[in-house]
Amino acid sequence: MYALVDGNNFYVSCERVFRPSLNTRPVVVLSNNDGCAIARSNEAKALGIAMGAPWFKIRHFEESQGLVALSANFALYGDMSQRMMSLVAGLGHRQEVYSIDESFVDLSGIRGDLVDRCRRMRARVLGWTGLPTSIGLGPTKTLAKLANHIAKTAERKPGSYPDHWAQVCHLGAVSPKELALAMSTTEVREVWGVGPRIARQLAEAGVHTVQDLQQLDPASVRRRWSVMLERTVRELQGVSCISLDDAPPPKQQIACTRSFGQPVLALWELEEAVTTFASRAAEKLRQQRSCAAQVLCFIRTSPFRDDPPYARSVLVPLSRPSHDTVCIVQAALLGLRSIYRSGYRYAKAGVMLVDLSDARIAQGELAFWPHAEEAWATGAQRSQGARDGLMQALDTLNRRYGRGTVVLASSGVVSHAPAFNAPNAMVSSRDPSKGASRHWLMKQERKTPRYTTRIDEIPVARA
């Protein structure tokens, strides 16, 4: 038996914890550069605001409906997520954190009323963190996910499902009649693993509801579509095919890309941005204990402006797989300088680390003279150990005192750095006379304080 615990309108709920005045107002959280809606309150959904709606198309609701738009505050959302997940872990034996706001929990073998247990957990999360949640239960992960959708829908749209399914829905403990009702009134696109393309193909084949999909022959589904959809059908039929992962598998690629708040023309500004992006990607790489063998760097202009178009990328191989920030930044800057062309108004840049491998598997060295191999290996081990220690110290300081506390000079934090043209130069090449303005930073004009991670931004209660 599995439970899926999901934070309701999670980003909006995190903001409302510290600003209760938003509780009854339509609220949206905007993406990077305040571009489009990535989270919506129920009130905003009632206005017809769709997920991903561009801000310029919905901003008229500010005047007409009192819509509140906020810039994404991922430091706050990540910390609130950790608090919620630490509580949810007590619901069962094992936990799989599926996303920032979703968590699967294994309830197998737990006695008693599971619905009551989940309602008490939901009340605890709400009381201790202020975050509302919905919980779905089912004998498979796909049914638990479906039950969670039903629980949220029953709460948001009374009358769509039985009232007692609101907030907590247990598809493994309902009558056959109620289960058939749930399956026949839920669209197939709401099933976990059924994307828009597959949903259209299923509709063309006459499969419109979850019940329609559940009644298909798994072998036929495999022949016509894929083994993945066959697995989904079996899960809907109550056969568990997806196990609980205690830890997510390591990523095969790690990227850090951003659109700029304003067009960027100068190379030194792009170097600052690329250094920052490469440093962040290297930090993520170390978190999953991997090394990268190649670094991809790209820059491009905006396809939505009338500026001359330009887009280029380059893949720079490393001499050996590494997770060292300095090595990765050097490669990214080398690639940037090879594809940069003056005269263009760049709108976006990014760094992607590819060809990843386990950091515990180290590449050795070849030696061609007697007794040199041992001496070379010993020296290389010491050098690598020192670099690993440096990276560990870098990560520790940035975790303790905040991201960006210790950075490479080429990220632009040095006020008066001399110009270096060498590919391996690790200081900023920007012109000090141009000032310290960083045009490449994202627009976040509506960002709220980082209430839980910065002591100088902690909320203050006044009588």
XYZ file of N, CA and C in Angstrom, residues 9 14 21 29 36 57 75 89 94 107 117 121 129 136 140 179 195 206 219 234 236 265 289 317 344 354 431-432 452:
87
model
N -0.913 23.499 -4.277
C -0.444 24.781 -4.831
C 0.817 25.227 -4.084
N 3.534 28.212 0.272
C 4.727 28.664 1.004
C 4.683 30.177 1.217
N -2.412 37.487 4.606
C -3.330 38.366 3.879
C -3.589 37.876 2.463
N 2.626 32.519 -8.810
C 4.080 32.631 -8.696
C 4.637 32.546 -10.109
N 6.224 33.678 -16.742
C 4.915 33.029 -16.849
C 4.556 32.395 -15.505
N -0.022 38.485 -20.506
C -1.393 38.187 -20.920
C -2.369 38.151 -19.747
N 14.701 29.475 -2.711
C 15.351 29.212 -1.431
C 14.304 28.930 -0.354
N 7.773 11.717 6.411
C 8.533 10.472 6.530
C 8.014 9.594 7.663
N 9.043 3.597 4.545
C 10.026 4.176 3.642
C 9.402 5.348 2.887
N 3.232 2.157 3.029
C 2.389 1.874 4.197
C 2.126 0.378 4.378
N -5.094 7.746 9.863
C -3.664 8.012 10.041
C -3.200 9.149 9.119
N -1.800 12.937 9.941
C -0.537 13.427 9.396
C -0.753 14.748 8.663
N 3.842 23.393 9.863
C 4.478 24.168 8.802
C 3.549 25.189 8.156
N -3.269 10.724 -1.318
C -3.938 9.647 -2.035
C -3.321 8.315 -1.676
N -0.993 0.512 -5.663
C 0.153 0.751 -6.544
C 0.443 2.250 -6.536
N -15.395 2.808 -6.761
C -14.192 2.742 -7.578
C -14.533 2.913 -9.058
N 1.098 11.282 -21.035
C 1.337 12.651 -21.457
C 0.346 13.103 -22.508
N -10.494 5.680 -28.882
C -11.717 5.553 -28.104
C -11.497 5.406 -26.613
N -1.075 -6.690 -22.916
C -0.231 -7.156 -24.024
C -0.528 -6.376 -25.299
N -1.230 -2.087 -16.105
C -1.161 -3.111 -15.048
C -1.262 -2.467 -13.664
N -2.885 0.252 -12.935
C -4.292 0.611 -12.751
C -5.134 -0.603 -12.415
N 25.536 42.457 -24.234
C 26.350 42.609 -25.426
C 27.814 42.271 -25.190
N 27.641 13.034 -6.478
C 28.895 12.283 -6.490
C 29.224 11.758 -7.888
N 35.656 19.026 -24.324
C 36.021 17.844 -23.536
C 37.045 18.197 -22.460
N 25.913 41.402 -31.105
C 24.610 40.760 -30.886
C 24.107 41.052 -29.480
N 27.828 16.920 -19.399
C 27.391 15.670 -20.029
C 28.473 14.607 -19.876
N 35.573 45.353 -17.697
C 36.183 46.672 -17.603
C 35.690 47.342 -16.329
N 36.568 47.626 -15.342
C 36.112 48.226 -14.086
C 35.421 49.564 -14.299
N 13.111 31.818 5.916
C 13.600 30.709 6.745
C 15.077 30.388 6.551
